[in-house]
Coordinates of C-alpha atoms and ligand atoms in Angstrom, one line a residue:
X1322 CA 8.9 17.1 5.0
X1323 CA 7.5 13.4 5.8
X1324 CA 7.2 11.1 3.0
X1325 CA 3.8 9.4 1.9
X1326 CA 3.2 5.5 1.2
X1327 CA 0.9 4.7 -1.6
X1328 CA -0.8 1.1 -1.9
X1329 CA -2.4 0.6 -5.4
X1330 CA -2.9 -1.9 -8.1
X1331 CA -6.3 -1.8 -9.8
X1332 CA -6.9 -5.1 -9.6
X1333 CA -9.1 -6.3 -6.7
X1334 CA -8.3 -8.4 -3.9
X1335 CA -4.7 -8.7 -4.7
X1336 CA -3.8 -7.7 -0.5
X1337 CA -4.0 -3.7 -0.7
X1338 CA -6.2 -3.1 2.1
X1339 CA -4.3 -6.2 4.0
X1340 CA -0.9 -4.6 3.2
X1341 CA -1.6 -1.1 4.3
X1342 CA -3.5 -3.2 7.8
X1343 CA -0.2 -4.4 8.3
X1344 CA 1.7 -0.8 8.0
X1345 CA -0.5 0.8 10.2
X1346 CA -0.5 -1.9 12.7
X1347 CA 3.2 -1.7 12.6
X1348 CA 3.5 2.0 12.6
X1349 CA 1.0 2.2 16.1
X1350 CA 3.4 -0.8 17.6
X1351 CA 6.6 1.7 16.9
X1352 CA 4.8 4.4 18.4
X1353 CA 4.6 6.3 14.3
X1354 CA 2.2 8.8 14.0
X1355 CA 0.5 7.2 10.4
X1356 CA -2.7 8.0 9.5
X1357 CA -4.8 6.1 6.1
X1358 CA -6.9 7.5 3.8
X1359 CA -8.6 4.4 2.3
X1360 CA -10.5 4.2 -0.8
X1361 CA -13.2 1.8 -0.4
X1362 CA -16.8 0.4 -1.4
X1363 CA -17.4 0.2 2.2
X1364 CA -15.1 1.1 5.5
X1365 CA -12.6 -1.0 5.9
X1366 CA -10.2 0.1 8.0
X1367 CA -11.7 2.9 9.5
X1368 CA -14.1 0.6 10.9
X1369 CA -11.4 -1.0 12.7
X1370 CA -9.5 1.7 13.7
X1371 CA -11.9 4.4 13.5
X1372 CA -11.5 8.2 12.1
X1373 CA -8.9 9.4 14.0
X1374 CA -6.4 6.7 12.3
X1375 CA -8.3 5.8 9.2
X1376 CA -10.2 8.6 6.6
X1377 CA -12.8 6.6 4.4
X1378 CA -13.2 8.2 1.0
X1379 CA -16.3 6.5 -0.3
X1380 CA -16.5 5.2 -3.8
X1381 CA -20.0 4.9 -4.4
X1382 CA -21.8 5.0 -7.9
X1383 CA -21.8 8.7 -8.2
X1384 CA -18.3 8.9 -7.2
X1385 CA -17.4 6.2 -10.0
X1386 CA -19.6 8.2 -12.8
X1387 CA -17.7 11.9 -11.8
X1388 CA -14.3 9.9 -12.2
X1389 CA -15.2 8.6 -15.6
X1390 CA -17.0 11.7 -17.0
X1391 CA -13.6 13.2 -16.6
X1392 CA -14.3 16.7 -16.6
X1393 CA -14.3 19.4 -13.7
X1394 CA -15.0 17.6 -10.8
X1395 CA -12.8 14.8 -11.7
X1396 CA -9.8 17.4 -11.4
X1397 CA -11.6 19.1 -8.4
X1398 CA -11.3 16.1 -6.5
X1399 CA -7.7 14.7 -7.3
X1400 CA -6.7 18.4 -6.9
X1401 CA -6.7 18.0 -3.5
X1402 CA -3.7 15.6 -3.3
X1403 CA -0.8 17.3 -4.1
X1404 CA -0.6 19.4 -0.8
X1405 CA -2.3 15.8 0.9
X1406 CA 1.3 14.3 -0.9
X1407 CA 3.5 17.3 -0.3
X1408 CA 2.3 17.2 3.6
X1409 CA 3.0 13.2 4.0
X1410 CA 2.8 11.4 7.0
X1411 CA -0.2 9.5 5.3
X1412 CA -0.8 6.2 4.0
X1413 CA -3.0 6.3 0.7
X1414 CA -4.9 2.8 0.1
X1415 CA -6.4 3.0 -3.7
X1416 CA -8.8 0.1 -3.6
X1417 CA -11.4 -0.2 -6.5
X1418 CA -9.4 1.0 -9.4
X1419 CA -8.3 4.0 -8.0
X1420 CA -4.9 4.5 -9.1
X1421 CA -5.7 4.6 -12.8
X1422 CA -7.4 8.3 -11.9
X1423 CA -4.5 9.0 -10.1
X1424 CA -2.3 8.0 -12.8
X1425 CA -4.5 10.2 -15.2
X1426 CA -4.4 13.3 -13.5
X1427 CA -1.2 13.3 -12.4
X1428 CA 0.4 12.6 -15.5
X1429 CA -1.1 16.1 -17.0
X1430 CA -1.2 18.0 -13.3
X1431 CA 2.3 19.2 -12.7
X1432 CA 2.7 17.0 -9.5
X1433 CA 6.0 17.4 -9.3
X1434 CA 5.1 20.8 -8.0
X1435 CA 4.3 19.1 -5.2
X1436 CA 6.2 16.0 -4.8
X1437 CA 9.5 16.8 -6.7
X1438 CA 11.1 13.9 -8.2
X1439 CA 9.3 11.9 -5.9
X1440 CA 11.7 10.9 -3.9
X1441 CA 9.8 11.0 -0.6
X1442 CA 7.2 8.7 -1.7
X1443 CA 7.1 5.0 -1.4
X1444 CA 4.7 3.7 -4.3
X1445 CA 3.7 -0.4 -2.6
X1446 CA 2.2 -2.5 -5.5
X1447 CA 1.0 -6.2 -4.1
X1448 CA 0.2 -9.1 -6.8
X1449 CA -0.8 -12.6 -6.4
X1450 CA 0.0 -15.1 -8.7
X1451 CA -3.3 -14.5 -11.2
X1452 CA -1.8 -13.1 -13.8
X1453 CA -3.8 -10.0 -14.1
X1454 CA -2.7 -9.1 -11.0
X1455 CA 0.9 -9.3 -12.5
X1456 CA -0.3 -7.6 -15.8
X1457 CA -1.4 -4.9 -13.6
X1458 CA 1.2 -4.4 -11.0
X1459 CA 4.1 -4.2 -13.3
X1460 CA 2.1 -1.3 -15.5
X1461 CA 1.7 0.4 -12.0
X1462 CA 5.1 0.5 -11.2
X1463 CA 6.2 1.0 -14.8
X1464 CA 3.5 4.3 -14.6
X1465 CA 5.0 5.2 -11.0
X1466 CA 8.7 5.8 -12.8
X1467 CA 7.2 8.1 -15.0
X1468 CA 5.3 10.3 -12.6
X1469 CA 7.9 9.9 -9.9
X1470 CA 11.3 8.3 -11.0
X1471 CA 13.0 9.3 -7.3
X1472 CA 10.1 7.7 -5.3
X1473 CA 10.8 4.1 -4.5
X1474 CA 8.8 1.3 -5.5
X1475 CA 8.1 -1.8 -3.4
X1476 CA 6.3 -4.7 -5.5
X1477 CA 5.2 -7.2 -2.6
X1478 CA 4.4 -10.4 -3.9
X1479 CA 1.3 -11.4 -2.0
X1480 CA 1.4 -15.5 -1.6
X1481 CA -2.4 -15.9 -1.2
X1482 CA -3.6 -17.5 -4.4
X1483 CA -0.3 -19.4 -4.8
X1484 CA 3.2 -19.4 -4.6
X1485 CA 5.5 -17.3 -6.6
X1486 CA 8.0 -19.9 -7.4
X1487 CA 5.6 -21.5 -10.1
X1488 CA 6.8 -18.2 -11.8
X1489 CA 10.3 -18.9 -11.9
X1490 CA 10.8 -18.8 -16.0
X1491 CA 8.3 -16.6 -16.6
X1492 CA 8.4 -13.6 -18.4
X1493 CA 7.2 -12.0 -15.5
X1494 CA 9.9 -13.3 -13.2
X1495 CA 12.4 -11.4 -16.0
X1496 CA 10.9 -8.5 -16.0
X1497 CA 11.3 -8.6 -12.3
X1498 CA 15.0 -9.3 -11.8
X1499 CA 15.5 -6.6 -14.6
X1500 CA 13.5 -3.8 -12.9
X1501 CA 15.7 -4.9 -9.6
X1502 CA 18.9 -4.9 -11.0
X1503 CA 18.8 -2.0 -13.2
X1504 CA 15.6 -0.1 -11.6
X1505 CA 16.1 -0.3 -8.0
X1506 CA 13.1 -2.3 -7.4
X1507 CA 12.8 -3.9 -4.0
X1508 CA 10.4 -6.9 -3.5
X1509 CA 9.1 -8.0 -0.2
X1510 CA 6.7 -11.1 0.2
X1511 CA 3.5 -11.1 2.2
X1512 CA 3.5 -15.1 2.8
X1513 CA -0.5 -17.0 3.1
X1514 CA -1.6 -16.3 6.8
X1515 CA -2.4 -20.1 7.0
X1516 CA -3.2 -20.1 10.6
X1517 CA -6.8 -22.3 11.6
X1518 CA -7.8 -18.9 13.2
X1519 CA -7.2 -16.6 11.0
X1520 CA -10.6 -16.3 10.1
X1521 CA -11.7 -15.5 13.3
X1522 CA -9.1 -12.7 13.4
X1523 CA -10.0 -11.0 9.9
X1524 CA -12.5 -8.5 11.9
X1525 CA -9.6 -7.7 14.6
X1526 CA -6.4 -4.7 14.2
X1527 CA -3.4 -6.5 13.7
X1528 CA -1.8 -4.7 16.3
X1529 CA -3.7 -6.1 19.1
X1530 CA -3.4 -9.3 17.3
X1531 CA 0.1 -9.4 17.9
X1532 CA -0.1 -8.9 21.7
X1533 CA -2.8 -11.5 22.5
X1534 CA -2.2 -15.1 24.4
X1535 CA -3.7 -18.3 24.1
X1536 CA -6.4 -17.4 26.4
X1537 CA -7.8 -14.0 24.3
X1538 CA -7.9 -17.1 20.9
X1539 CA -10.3 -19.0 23.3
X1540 CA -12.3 -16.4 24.1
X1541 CA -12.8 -16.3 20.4
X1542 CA -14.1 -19.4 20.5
X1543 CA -11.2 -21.4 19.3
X1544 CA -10.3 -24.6 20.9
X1545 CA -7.1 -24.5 23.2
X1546 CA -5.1 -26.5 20.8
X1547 CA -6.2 -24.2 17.8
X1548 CA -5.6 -21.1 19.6
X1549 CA -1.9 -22.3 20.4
X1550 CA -1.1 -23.6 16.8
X1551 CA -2.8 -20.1 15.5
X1552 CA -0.4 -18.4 17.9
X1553 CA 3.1 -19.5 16.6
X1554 CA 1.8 -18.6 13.2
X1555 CA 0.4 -15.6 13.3
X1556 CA 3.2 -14.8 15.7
X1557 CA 5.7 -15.2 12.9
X1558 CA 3.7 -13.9 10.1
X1559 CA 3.0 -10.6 11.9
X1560 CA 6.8 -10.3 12.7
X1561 CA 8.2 -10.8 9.5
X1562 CA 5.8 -8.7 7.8
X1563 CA 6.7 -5.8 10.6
X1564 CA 10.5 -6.6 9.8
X1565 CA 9.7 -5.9 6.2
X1566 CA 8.1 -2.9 6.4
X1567 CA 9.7 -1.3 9.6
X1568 CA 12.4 0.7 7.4
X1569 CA 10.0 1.9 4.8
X1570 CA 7.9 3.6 7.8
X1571 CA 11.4 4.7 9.4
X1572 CA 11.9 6.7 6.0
X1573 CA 8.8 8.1 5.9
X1574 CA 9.0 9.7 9.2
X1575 CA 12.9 10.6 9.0
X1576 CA 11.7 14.4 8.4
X1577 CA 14.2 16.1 5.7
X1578 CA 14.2 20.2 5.1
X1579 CA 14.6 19.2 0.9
X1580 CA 13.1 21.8 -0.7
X1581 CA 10.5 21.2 -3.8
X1582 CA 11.8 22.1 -6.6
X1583 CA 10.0 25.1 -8.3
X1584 CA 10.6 24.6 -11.6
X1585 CA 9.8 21.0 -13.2
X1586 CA 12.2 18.1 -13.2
X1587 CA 14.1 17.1 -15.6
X1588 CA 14.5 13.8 -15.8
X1589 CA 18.2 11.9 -16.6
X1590 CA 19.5 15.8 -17.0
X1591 CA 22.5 17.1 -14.4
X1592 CA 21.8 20.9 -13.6
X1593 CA 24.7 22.5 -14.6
X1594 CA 26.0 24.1 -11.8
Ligands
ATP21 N1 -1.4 -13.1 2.5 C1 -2.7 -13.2 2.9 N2 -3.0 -14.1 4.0 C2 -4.3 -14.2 4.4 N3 -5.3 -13.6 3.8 C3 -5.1 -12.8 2.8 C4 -3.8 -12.5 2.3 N4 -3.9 -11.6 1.3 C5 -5.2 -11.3 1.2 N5 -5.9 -12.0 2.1 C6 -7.4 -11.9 2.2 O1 -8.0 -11.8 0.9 C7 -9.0 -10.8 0.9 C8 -8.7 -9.7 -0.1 O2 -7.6 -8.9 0.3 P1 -7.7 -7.3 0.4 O3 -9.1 -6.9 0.9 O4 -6.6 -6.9 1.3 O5 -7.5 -7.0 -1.1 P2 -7.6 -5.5 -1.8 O6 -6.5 -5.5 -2.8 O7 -7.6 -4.4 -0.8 O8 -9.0 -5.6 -2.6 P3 -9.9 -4.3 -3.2 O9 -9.2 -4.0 -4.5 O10 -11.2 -4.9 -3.3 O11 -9.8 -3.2 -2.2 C9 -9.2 -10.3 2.3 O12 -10.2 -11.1 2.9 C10 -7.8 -10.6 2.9 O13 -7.9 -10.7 4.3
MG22 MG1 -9.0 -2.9 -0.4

């Protein structure tokens, strides 16, 4: 069984689609056979990488009215992941508010039929410094525990509106250390991509990103001197971000035989044996 990565926070632009860019680029550069489903307005990713890599599940209009009339079709459609889950080897990106329908069906679906405890699921939850972003992300992973107390849970604290050590006596920052000392919560940082280039690079995958020379940034149109700045950083951003999230992709595609438990979990119980 190969284990699934979920990227979610219902708050917009807080890095999701970014994040999961950065796992798949990784993933293709270790030779890992990831594939994305991403939720989005528009293709993202799968505009990049194109539908062999990258499903787009549209959320249009219609698709936001079925979710919120809650009736059949809303469990029709999130049906479907459970065996998607139990299957892994997938990268789920919940863009525009996503994971609260996930949240709300699988709280009263029985997904541990499928998933177990959980414990072959990595839940990823960026946040910026805006703190509905924070609101949000720690509800997320507070919801993931209950759904899936074996998965693990990555909050990544996205450095693009600000940096995180303005929070240090916060109640967020509490919260934090708690949920890592006593939780098992791991925190990774996605740093600002402050490269000159970078916004020439926002339309290009990541992973042929990191194998480009000065000459490929002038082709882009960026001055020498630009292009060899850009380099060094986006060199080091890339790497650290595919240091960080190399052993989460190892995990996922360490295969196990663990069988899914037929009966439901019972959480903080020992079977007696
Ligand atoms: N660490 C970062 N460095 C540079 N740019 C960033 C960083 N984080 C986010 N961005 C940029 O901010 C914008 C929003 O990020 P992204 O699209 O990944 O957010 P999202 O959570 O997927 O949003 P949505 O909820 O709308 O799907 C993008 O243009 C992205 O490239
Ligand atoms: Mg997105």
């Amino acid at each position: 069984m190969l284990g699934s990565i979920l990227v979610l926070n219902d708050r917009g632009g807080v890095g999701k689609t970014l994040l999961s860019h950065h796992l798949l680029a990784t993933a293709l550069l270790e030779g890992m056979p990831l594939r994305v489903v991403e939720y989005e307005v528009n293709e993202r990713l799968a505009r990049l990488f194109g539908p062999e890599l990258v499903e787009h599940r549209r959320i249009s209009q219609d698709f936001v009215n079925l979710m919120g009339a809650g009736g059949d079709g809303f469990f029709e459609f999130w049906d479907n992941i459970g065996p998607e889950l139990q299957r892994g080897g997938r990268l789920f990106d919940f863009g525009g508010n996503i994971s609260q329908w996930f949240f709300s069906w699988a709280e009263v679906s029985g997904i541990d039929y499928y998933i177990g405890d959980g414990s072959r699921l990595t839940f990823m939850v960026p946040v910026t410094v805006d703190l509905a972003s924070l609101q949000t992300g720690m509800a997320t992973l507070e919801r993931v525990a209950v759904i899936a107390p074996g998965a693990k849970r990555v909050l990544v604290e996205n450095g693009n509106s600000g940096p995180f050590t303005q929070l240090e006596d916060s109640h967020y920052a509490k919260r934090k250390a708690e949920m890592v000392e006593r939780e098992n919560l791991s925190v990774i940082s996605m740093p600002a991509c402050t490269a000159p280039a970078w916004a020439r690079l926002t339309g290009h995958r990541l992973d042929q990103v990191a194998t480009m020379n000065r000459n490929d940034f002038v082709k882009l149109g960026m001055s020498p001197p630009v292009a060899s700045r850009s380099l060094i950083v986006i060199y080091e951003w890339l790497r650290g971000m595919q240091q960080a999230l190399l052993p989460y992709l190892t995990d996922m595609f360490r295969t196990t035989t663990a069988a899914i438990p037929a009966s439901p979990v019972r959480i903080g119980r020992n079977k007696a044996t």
